[in-house]
mmCIF file of C-alpha atoms in Angstrom:
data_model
loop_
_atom_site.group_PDB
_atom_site.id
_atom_site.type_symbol
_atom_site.label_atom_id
_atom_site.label_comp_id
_atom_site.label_asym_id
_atom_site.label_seq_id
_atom_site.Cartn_x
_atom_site.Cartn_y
_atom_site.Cartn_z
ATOM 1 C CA UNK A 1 120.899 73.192 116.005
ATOM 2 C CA UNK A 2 119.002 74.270 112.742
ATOM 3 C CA UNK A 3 117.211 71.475 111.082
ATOM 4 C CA UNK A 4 114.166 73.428 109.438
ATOM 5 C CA UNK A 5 113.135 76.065 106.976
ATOM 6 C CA UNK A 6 110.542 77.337 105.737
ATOM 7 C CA UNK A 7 110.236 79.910 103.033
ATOM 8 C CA UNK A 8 107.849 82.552 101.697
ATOM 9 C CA UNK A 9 108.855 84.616 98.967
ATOM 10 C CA UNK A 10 106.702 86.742 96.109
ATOM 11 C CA UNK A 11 105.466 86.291 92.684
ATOM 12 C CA UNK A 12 106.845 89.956 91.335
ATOM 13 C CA UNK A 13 110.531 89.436 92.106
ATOM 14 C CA UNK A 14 112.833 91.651 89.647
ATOM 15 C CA UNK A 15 115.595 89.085 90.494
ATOM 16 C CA UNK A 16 116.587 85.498 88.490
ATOM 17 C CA UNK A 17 114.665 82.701 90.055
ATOM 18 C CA UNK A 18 118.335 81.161 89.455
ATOM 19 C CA UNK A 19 119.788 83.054 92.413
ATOM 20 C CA UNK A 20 116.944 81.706 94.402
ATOM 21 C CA UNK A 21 117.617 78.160 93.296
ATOM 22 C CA UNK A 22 121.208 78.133 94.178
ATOM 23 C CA UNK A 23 120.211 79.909 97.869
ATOM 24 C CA UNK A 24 117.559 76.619 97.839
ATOM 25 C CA UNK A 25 120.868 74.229 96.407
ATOM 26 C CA UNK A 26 123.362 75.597 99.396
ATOM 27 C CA UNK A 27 120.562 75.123 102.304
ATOM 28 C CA UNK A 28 120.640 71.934 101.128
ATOM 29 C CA UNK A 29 124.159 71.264 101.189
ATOM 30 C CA UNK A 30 124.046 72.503 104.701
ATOM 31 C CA UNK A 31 121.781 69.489 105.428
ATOM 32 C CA UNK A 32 118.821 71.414 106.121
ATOM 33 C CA UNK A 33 115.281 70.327 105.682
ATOM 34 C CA UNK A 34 113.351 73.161 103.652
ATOM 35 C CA UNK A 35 109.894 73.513 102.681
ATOM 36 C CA UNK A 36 108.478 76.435 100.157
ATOM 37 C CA UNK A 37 104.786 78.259 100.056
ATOM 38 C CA UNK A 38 103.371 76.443 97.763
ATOM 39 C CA UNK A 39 102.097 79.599 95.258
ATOM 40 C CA UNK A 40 105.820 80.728 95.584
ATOM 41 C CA UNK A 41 107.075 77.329 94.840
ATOM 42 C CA UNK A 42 104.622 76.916 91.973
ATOM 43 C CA UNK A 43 106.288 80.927 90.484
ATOM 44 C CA UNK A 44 109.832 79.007 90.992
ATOM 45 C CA UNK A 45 109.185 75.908 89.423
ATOM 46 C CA UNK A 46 108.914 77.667 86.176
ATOM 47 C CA UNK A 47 112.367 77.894 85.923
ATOM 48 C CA UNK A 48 113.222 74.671 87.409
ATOM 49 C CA UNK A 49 110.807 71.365 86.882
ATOM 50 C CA UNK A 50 110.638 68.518 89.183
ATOM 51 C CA UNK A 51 113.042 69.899 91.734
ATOM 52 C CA UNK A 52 112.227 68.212 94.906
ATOM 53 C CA UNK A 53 110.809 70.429 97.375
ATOM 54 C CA UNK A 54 107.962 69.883 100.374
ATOM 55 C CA UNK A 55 105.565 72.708 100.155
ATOM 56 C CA UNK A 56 103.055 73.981 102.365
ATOM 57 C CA UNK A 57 99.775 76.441 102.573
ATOM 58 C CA UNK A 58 100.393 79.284 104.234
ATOM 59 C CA UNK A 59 97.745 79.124 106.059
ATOM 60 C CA UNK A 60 99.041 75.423 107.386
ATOM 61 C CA UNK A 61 102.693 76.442 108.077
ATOM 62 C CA UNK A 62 104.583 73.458 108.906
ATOM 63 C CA UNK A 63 107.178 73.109 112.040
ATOM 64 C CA UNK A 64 110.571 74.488 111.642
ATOM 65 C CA UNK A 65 113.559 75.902 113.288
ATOM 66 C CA UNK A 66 112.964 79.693 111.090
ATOM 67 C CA UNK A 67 111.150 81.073 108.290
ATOM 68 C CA UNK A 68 112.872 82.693 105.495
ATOM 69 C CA UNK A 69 111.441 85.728 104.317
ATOM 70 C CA UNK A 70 112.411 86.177 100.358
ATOM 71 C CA UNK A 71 111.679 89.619 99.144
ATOM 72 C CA UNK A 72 111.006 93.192 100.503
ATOM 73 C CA UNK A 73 109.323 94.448 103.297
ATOM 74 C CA UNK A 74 106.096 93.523 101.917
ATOM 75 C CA UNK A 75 106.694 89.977 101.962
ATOM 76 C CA UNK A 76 108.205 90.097 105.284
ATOM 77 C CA UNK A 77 104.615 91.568 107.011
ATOM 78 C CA UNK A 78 103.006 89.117 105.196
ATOM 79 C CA UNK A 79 105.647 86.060 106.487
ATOM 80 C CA UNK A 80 105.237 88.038 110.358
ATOM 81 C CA UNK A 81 101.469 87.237 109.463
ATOM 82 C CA UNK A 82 101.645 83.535 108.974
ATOM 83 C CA UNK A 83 104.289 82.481 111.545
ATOM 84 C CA UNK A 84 103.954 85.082 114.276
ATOM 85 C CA UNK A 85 101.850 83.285 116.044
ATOM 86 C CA UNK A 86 103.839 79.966 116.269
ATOM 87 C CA UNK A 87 106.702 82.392 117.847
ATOM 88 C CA UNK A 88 108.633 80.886 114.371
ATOM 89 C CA UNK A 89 111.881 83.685 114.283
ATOM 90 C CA UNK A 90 112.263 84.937 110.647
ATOM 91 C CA UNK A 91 114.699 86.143 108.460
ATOM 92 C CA UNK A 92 114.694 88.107 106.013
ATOM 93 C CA UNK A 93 117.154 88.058 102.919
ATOM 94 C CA UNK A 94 115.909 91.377 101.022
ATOM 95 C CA UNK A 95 115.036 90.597 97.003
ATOM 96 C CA UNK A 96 113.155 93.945 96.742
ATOM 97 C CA UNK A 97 114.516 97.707 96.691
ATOM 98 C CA UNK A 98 114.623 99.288 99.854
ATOM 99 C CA UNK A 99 113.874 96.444 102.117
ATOM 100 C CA UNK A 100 113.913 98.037 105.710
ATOM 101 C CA UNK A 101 112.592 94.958 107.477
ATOM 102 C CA UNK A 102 115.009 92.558 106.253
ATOM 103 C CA UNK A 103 118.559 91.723 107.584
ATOM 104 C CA UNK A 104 120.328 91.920 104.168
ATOM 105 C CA UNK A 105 120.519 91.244 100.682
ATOM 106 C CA UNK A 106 121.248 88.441 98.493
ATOM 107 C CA UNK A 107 124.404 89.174 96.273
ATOM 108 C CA UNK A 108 127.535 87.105 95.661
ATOM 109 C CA UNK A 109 129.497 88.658 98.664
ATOM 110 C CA UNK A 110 126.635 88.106 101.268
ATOM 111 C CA UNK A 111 127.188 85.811 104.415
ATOM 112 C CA UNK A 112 123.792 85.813 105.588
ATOM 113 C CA UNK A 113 123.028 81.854 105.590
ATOM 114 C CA UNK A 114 126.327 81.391 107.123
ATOM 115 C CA UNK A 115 126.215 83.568 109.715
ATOM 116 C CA UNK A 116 122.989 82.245 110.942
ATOM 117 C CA UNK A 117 124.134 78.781 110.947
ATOM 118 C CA UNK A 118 127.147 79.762 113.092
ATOM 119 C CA UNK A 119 124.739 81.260 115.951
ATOM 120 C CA UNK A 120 125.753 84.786 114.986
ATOM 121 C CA UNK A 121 122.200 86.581 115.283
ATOM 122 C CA UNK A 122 119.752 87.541 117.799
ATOM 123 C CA UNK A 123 116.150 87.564 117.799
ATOM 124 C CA UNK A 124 114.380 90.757 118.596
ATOM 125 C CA UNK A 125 110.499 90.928 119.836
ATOM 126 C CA UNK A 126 108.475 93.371 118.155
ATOM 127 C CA UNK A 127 104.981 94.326 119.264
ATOM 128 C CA UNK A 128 102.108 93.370 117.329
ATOM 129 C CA UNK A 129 98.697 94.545 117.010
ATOM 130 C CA UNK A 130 95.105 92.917 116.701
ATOM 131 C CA UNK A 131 92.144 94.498 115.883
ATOM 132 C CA UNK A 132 88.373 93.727 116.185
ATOM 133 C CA UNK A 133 85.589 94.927 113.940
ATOM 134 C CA UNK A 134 82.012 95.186 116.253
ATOM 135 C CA UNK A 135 80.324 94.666 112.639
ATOM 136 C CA UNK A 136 82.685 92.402 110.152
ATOM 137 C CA UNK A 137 84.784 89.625 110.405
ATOM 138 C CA UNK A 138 88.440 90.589 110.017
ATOM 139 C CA UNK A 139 90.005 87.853 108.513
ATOM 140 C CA UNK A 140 94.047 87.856 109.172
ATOM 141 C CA UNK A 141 93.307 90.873 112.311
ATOM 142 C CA UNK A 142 97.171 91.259 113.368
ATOM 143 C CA UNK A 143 99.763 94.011 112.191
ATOM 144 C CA UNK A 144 103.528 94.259 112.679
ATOM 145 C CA UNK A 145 103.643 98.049 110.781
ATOM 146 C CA UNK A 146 100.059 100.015 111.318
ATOM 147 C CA UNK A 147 96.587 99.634 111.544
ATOM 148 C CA UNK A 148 95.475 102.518 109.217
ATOM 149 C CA UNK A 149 91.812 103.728 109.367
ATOM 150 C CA UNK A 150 91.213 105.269 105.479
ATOM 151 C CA UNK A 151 88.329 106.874 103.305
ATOM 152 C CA UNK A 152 87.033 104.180 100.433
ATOM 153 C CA UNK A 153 85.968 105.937 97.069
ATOM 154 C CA UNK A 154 85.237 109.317 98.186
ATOM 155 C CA UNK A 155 86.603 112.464 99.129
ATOM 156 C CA UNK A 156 83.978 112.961 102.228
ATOM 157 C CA UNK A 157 86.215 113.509 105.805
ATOM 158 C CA UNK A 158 86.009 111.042 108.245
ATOM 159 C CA UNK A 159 85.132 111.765 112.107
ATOM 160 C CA UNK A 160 87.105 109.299 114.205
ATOM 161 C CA UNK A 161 85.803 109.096 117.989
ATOM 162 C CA UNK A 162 88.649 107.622 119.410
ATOM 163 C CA UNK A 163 88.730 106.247 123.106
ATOM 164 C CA UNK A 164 92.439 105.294 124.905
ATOM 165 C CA UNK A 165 91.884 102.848 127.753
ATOM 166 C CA UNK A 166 88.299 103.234 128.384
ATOM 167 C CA UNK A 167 88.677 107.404 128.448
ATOM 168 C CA UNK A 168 87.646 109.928 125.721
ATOM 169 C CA UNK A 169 90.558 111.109 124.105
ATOM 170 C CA UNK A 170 89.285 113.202 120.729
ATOM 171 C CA UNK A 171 87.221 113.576 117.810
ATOM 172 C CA UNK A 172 89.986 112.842 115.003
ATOM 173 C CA UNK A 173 88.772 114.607 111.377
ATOM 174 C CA UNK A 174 90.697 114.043 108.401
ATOM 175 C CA UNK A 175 91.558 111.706 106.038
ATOM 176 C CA UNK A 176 92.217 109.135 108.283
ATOM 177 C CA UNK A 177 94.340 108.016 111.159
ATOM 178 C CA UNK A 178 97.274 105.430 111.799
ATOM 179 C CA UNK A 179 97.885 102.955 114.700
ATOM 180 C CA UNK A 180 101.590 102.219 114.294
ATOM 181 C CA UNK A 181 103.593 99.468 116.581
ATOM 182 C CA UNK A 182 107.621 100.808 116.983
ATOM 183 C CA UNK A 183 108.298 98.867 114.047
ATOM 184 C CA UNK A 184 105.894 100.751 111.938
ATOM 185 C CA UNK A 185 107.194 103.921 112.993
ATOM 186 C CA UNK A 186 109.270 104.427 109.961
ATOM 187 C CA UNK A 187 106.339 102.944 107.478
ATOM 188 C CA UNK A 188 103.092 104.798 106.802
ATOM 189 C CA UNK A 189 103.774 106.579 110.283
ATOM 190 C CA UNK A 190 106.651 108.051 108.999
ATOM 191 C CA UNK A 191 105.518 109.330 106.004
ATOM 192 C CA UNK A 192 102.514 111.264 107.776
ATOM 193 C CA UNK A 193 104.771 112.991 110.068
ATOM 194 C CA UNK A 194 105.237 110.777 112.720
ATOM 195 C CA UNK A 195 107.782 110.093 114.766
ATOM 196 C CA UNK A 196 110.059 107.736 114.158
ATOM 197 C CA UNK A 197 110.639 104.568 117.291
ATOM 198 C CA UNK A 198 113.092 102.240 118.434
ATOM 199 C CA UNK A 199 111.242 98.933 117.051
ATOM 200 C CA UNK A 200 111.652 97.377 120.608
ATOM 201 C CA UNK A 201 110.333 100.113 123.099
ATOM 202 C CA UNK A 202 107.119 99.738 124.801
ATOM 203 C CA UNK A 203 104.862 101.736 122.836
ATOM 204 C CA UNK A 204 102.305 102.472 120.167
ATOM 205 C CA UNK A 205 102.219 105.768 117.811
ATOM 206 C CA UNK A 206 98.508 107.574 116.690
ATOM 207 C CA UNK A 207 99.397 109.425 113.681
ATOM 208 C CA UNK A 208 96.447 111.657 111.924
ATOM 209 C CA UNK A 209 96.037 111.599 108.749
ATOM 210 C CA UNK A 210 95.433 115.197 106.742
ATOM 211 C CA UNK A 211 93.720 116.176 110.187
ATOM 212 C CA UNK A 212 91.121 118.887 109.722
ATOM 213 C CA UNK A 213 92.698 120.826 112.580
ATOM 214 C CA UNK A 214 96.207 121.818 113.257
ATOM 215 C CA UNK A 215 96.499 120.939 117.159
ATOM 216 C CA UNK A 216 95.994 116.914 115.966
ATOM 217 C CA UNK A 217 99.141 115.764 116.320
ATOM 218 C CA UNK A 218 100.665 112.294 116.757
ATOM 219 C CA UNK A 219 100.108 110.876 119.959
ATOM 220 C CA UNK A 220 103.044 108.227 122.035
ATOM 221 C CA UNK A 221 101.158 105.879 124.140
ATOM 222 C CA UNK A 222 102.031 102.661 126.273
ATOM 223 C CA UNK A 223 101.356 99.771 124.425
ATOM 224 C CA UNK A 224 98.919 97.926 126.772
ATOM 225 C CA UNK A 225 96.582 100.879 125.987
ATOM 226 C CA UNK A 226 93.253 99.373 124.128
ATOM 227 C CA UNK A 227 92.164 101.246 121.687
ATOM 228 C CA UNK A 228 88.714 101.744 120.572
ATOM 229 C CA UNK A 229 87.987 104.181 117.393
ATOM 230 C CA UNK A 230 84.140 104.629 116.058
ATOM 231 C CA UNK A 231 84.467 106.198 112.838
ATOM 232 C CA UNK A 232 81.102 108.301 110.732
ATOM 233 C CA UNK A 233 81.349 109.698 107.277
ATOM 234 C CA UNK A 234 79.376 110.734 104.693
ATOM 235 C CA UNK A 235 79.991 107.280 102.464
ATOM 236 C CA UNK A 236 78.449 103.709 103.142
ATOM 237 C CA UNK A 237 81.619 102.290 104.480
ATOM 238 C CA UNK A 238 85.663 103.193 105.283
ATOM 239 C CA UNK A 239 88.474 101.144 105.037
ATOM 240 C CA UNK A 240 90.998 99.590 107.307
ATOM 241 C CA UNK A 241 94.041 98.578 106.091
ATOM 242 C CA UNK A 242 95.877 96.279 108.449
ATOM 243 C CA UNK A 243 99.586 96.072 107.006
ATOM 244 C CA UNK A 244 98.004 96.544 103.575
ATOM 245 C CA UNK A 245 95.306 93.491 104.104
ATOM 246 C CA UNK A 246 91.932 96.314 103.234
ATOM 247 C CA UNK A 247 88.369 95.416 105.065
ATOM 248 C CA UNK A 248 85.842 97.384 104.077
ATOM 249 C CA UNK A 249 83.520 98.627 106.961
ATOM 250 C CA UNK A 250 80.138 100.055 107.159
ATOM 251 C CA UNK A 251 80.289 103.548 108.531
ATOM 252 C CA UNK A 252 79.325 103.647 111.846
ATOM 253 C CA UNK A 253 81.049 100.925 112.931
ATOM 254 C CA UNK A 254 83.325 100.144 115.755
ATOM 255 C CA UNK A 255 87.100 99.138 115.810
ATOM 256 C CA UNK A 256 89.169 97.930 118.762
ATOM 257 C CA UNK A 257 93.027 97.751 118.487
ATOM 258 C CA UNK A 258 95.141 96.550 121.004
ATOM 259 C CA UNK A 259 98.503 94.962 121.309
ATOM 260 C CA UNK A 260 98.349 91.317 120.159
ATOM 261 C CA UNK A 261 99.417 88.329 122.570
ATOM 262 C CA UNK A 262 102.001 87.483 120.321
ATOM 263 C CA UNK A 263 105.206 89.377 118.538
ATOM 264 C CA UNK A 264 106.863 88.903 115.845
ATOM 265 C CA UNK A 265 110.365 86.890 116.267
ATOM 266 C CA UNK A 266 112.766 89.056 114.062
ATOM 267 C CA UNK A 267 116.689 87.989 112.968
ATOM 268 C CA UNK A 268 118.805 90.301 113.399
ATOM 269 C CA UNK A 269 123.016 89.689 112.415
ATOM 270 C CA UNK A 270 125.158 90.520 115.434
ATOM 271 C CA UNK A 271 126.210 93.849 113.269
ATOM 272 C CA UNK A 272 122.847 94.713 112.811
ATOM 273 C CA UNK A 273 121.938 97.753 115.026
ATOM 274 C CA UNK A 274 118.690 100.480 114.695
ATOM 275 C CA UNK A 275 121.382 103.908 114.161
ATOM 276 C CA UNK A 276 122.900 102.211 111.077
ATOM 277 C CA UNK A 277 119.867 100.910 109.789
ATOM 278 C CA UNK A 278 118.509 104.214 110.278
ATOM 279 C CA UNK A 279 121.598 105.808 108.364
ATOM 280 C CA UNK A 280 121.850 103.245 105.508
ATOM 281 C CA UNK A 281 118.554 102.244 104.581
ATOM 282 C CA UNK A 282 117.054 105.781 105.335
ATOM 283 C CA UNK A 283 119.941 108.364 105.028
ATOM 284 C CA UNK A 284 118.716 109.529 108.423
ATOM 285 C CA UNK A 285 121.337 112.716 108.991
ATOM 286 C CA UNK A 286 123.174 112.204 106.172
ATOM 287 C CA UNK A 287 124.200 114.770 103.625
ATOM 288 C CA UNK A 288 121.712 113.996 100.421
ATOM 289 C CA UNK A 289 123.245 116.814 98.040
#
């Protein structure tokens, strides 16, 4: 039984903090304990004074039974981030526009909270990745979407020497290249050319980036493959965006990404299923004239 909550959310919300204080008000009625991020809470509070709430850090996440994810997909990476590795399932109840990651949205005729309460979800496992820096301390080093390898400030290609368990694979040149988990598929990975993955099969996507030559092209692999990527350019340093977190890192430098020993717990209604996802929230094969 449900007892718990905790619940990240966003400061750049288009909706009225009201709607989020009456989702807060019927939790409650529902007898369940909740807790808030405390920057979050602090945004809310503006609209509401001396409402009593527990907050938290989110980098001190308290015990509960879920995590609510308030907002778009955005906010749900960065709730996968905090409470991934407690194996904490999460929810999320989409605030944003397209929200791809999240179960559903918050309107009048939505059922969500109920729905949950009854037992009428499953969990799903994604794969999640963690990566290693041979030169710089990575501070939050695990990604639900894509590890993306990037130029910083310059228009100077980047040469990618890219190992797959412990063998040579290529030489990637281009702009960059992207490490995508199934769940990432239709993110960045997507948007490069990629292909797009069933976010539960057992695999990991290299995607180039604007590559140099026309034979790069993305690359299925098993995901217990490690993957080690050494990257040169004409600049001091490159970036690495891991789910939109940037580290800067000297060129030359060294990068190991492999699957993390933890996934990501995600809700999922019983209706919920990947083809309709795929056909609401993308159009995928629908007629967009």
């Amino acid at each position: 039984m449900m007892k718990r909550l905790v619940i990240f959310g966003n400061n750049y919300q288009q909706d009225d903090p009201a709607r989020v204080w009456a989702l807060l008000e019927h939790l409650r009625n529902h007898g369940l304990e909740i807790a808030v991020e405390r920057q979050y809470l602090h945004y809310l509070s503006q609209d509401r004074v001396g409402y009593p709430l527990d907050e938290f850090d989110a980098d001190k996440v308290p015990e509960a039974d879920m995590a609510l994810s308030l907002g778009g997909d955005g906010t749900f990476l960065t709730t996968a981030m905090w409470v991934s590795r407690q194996g904490m399932p999460i929810l999320g109840i989409n605030m944003g526009h397209l929200g791809y990651l999240t179960t559903g949205h918050l309107d009048k005729n939505s059922n969500i909270i109920e729905e949950v309460l009854a037992g009428n979800y499953r969990i799903e496992e994604r794969t999640m990745l963690q990566v290693e820096s041979d030169t710089v301390d990575i501070p939050h080093p695990w990604a639900l979407n894509e590890v993306a390898i990037l130029r910083h400030d310059t228009s100077s290609m980047l040469d990618m020497e890219t190992r797959l368990r412990s063998h040579t694979l290529t030489t990637y040149r281009g702009d960059g290249l992207i490490v995508s988990t199934p769940t990432g598929s239709t993110a960045y990975n997507m948007s490069v050319g990629g292909p797009i993955l069933e976010p539960t099969t057992s695999c990991l996507v290299l995607s180039p980036i604007s590559p140099h030559s026309l034979t790069m092209r993305p690359l299925v692999v098993r995901d217990d493959s490690i993957i080690v990527v050494r990257t040169h350019t004409r600049a001091t340093h490159y970036e690495v965006s891991i789910d939109g977190e940037v580290t800067l890192c000297p060129t030359g430098s060294q990068l190991t990404i492999r699957r993390a020993d933890h996934c990501a717990r995600v809700v999922q209604l019983a209706g919920n299923n990947f083809a309709s996802t795929l056909r609401q929230k993308l159009l995928w094969g629908t007629d967009q004239r």
